[in-house]
PDB file of C-alpha atoms in Angstrom:
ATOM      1  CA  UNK X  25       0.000   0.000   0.000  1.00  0.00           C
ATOM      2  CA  UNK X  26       1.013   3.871  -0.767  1.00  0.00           C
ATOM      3  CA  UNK X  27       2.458   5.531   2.459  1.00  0.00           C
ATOM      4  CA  UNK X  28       3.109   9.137   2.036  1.00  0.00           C
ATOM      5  CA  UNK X  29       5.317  11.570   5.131  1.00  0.00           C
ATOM      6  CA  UNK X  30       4.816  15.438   4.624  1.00  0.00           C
ATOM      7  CA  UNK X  31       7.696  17.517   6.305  1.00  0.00           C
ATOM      8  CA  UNK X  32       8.667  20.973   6.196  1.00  0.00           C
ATOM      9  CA  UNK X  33       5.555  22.264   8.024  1.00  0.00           C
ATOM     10  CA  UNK X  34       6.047  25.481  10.010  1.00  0.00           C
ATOM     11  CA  UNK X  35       5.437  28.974  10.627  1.00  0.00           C
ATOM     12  CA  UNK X  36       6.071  31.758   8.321  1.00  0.00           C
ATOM     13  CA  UNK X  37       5.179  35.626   7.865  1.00  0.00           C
ATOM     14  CA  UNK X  38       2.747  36.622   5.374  1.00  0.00           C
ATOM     15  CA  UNK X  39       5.126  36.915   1.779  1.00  0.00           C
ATOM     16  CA  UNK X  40       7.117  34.467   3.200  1.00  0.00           C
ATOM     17  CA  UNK X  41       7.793  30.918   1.433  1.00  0.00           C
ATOM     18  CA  UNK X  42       7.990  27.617   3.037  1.00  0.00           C
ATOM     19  CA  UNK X  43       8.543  24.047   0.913  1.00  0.00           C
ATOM     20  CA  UNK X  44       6.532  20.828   1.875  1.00  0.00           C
ATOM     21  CA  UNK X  45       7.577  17.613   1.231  1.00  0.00           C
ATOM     22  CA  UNK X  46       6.014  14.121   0.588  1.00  0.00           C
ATOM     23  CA  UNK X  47       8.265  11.244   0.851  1.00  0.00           C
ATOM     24  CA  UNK X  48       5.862   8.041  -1.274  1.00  0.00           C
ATOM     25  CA  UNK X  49       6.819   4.586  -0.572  1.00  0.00           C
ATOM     26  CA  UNK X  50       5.184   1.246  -1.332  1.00  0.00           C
ATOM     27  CA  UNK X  51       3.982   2.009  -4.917  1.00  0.00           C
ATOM     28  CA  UNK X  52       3.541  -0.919  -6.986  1.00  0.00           C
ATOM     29  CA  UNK X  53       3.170   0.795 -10.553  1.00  0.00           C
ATOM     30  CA  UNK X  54       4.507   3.939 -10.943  1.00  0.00           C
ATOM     31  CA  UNK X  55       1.326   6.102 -12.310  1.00  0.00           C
ATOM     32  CA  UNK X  56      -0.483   8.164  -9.866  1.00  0.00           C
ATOM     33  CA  UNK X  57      -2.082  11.483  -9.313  1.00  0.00           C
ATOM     34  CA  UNK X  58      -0.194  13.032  -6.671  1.00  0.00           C
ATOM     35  CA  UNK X  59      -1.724  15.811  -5.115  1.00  0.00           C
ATOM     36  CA  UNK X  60      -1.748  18.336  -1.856  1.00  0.00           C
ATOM     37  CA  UNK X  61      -4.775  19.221   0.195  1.00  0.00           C
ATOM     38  CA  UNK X  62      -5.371  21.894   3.317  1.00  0.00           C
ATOM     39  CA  UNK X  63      -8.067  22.049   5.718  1.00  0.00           C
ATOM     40  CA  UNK X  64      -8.295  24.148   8.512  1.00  0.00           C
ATOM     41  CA  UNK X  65     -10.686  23.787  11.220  1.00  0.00           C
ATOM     42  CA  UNK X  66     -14.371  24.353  11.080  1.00  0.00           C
ATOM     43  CA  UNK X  67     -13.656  24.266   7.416  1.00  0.00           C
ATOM     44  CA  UNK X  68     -13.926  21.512   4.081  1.00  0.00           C
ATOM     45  CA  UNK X  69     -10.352  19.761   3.209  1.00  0.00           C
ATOM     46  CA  UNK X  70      -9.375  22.075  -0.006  1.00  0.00           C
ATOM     47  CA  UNK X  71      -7.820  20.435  -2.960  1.00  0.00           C
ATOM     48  CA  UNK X  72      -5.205  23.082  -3.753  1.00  0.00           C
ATOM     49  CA  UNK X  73      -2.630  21.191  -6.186  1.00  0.00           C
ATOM     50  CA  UNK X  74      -2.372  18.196  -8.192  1.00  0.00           C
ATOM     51  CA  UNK X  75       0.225  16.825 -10.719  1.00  0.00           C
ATOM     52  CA  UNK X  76       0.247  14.007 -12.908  1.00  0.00           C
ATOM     53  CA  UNK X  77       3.045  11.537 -13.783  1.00  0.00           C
ATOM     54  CA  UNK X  78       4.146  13.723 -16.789  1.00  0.00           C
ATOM     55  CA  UNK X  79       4.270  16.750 -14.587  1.00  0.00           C
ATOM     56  CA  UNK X  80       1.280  18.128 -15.660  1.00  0.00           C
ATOM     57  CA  UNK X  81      -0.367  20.591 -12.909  1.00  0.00           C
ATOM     58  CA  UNK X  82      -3.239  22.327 -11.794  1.00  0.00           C
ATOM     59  CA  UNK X  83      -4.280  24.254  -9.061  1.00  0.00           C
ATOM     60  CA  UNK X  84      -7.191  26.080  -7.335  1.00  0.00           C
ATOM     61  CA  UNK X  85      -7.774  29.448  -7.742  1.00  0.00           C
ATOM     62  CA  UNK X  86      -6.598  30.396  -4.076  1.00  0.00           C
ATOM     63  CA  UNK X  87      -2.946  29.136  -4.342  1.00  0.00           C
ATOM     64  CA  UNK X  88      -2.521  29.659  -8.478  1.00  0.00           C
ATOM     65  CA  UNK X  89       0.388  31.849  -9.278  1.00  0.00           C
ATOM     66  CA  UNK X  90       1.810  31.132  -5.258  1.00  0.00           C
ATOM     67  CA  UNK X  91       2.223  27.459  -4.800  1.00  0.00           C
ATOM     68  CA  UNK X  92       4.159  24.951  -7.402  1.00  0.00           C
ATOM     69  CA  UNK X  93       3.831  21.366  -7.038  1.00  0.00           C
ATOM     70  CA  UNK X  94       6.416  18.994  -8.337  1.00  0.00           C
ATOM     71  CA  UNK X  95       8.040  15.924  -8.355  1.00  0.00           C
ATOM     72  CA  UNK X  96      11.238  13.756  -8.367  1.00  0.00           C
ATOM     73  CA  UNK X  97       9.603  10.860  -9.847  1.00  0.00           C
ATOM     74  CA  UNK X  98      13.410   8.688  -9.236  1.00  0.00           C
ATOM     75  CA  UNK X  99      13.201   9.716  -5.442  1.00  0.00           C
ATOM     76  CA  UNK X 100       9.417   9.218  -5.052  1.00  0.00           C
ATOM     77  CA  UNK X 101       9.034  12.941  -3.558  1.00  0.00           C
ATOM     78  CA  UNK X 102       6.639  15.416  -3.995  1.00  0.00           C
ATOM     79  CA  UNK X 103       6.976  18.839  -3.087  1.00  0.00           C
ATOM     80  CA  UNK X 104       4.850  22.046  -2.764  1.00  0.00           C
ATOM     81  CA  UNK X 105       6.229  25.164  -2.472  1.00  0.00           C
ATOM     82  CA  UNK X 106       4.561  28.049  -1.432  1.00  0.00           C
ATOM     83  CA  UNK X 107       5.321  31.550  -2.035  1.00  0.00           C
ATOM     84  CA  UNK X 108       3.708  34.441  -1.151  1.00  0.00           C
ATOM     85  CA  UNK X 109       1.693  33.188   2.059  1.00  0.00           C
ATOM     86  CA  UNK X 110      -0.824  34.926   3.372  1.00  0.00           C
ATOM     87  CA  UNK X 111      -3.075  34.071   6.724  1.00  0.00           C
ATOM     88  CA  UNK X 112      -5.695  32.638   4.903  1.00  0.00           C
ATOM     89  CA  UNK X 113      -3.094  29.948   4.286  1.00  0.00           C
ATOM     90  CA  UNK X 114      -2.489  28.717   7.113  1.00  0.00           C
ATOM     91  CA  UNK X 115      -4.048  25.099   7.285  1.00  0.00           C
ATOM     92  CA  UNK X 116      -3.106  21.541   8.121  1.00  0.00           C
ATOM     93  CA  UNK X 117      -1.767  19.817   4.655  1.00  0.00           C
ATOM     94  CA  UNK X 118      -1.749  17.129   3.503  1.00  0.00           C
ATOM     95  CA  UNK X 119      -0.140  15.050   0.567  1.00  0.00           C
ATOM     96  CA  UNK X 120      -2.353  12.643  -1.146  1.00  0.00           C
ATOM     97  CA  UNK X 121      -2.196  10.006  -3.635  1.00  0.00           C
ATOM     98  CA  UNK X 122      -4.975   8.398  -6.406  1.00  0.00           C
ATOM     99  CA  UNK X 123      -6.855   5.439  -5.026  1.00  0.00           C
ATOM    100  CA  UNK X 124      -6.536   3.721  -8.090  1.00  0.00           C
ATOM    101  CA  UNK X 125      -3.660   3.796 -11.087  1.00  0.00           C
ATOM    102  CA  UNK X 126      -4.216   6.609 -13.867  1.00  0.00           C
ATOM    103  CA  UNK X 127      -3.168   6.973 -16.979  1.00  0.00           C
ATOM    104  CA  UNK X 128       0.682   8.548 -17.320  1.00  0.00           C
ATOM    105  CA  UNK X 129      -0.703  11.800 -19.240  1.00  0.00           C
ATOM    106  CA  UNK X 130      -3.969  12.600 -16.900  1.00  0.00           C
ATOM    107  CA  UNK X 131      -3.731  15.876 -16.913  1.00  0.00           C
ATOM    108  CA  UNK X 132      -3.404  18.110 -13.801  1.00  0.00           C
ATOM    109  CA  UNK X 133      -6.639  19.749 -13.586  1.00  0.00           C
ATOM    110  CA  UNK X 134      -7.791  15.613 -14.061  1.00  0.00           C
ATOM    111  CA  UNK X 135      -5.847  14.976 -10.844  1.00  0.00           C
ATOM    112  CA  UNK X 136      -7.072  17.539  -9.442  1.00  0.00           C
ATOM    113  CA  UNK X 137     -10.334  17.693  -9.763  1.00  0.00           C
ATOM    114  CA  UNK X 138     -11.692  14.178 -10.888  1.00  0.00           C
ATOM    115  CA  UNK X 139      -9.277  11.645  -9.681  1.00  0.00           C
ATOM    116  CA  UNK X 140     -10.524  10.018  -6.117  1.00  0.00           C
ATOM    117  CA  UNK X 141      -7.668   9.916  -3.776  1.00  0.00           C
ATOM    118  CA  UNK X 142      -7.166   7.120  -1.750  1.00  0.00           C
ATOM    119  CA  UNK X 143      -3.748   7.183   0.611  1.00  0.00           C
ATOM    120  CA  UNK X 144      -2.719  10.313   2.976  1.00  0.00           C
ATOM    121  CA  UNK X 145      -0.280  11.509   4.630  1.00  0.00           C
ATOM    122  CA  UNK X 146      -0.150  12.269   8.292  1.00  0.00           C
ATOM    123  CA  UNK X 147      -0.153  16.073   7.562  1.00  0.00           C
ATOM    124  CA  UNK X 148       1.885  19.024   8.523  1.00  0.00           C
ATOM    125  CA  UNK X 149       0.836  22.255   9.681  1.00  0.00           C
ATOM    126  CA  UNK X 150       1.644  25.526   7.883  1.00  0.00           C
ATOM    127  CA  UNK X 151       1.218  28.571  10.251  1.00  0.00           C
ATOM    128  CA  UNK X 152       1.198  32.164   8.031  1.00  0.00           C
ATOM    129  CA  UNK X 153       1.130  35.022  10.828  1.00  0.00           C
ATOM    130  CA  UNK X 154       0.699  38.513   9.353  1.00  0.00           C
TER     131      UNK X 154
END
């Protein structure tokens, strides 16, 4: 089964920039949609940024234009960095991976938006004071 670790959690000032990570182990085939979620409480998880296996990305329009996702497909990591933070950012994320395999050119916004996602991470809180 997929096991996914965030790190690099933390607290920032607002226009600062912090980098998550998302360490994937136990992958059988190598085509997933990888993608990172928030959720703060009192509020629905958010899916903020997904990639596919060709790097294809998409993101909502909250963090567009502020947050990058990527990936080192030969290390198995996933990272998202943000730039530009601001309060409203400050949420518990999480990295996530596609219940099921997906085709190697899904798209981004198909990760992102249509894919179900099946294995979490343990999350890692991003604090953004002002």
């Amino acid at each position: 089964q997929v096991q996914l670790v965030e790190s690099g959690g933390g607290s920032v000032q607002s226009g600062g920039s912090l980098s998550l990570s998302c360490a994937v182990s136990g992958y059988v085939y190598s085509s997933y949609c990888m993608g990172w979620f928030r959720q703060a409480p009192g509020k629905e998880r958010e899916k903020i940024a997904a990639i596919d296996t060709a790097g294809s990305t998409s993101y909502s329009d909250s963090v567009k234009g502020r947050f990058t996702i990527s990936q080192d497909n030969a290390k198995n990591v996933v990272y998202l960095h943000m730039s530009n933070l601001k309060p409203e950012d400050t949420a518990m994320y999480y990295c996530a991976a596609s219940r099921h395999l997906v085709p190697y050119y899904s798209g981004g916004d198909y990760c992102r938006t249509r894919v179900e996602f099946g294995y979490w991470g343990q999350g890692t809180q991003v604090t953004v004071s002002s």
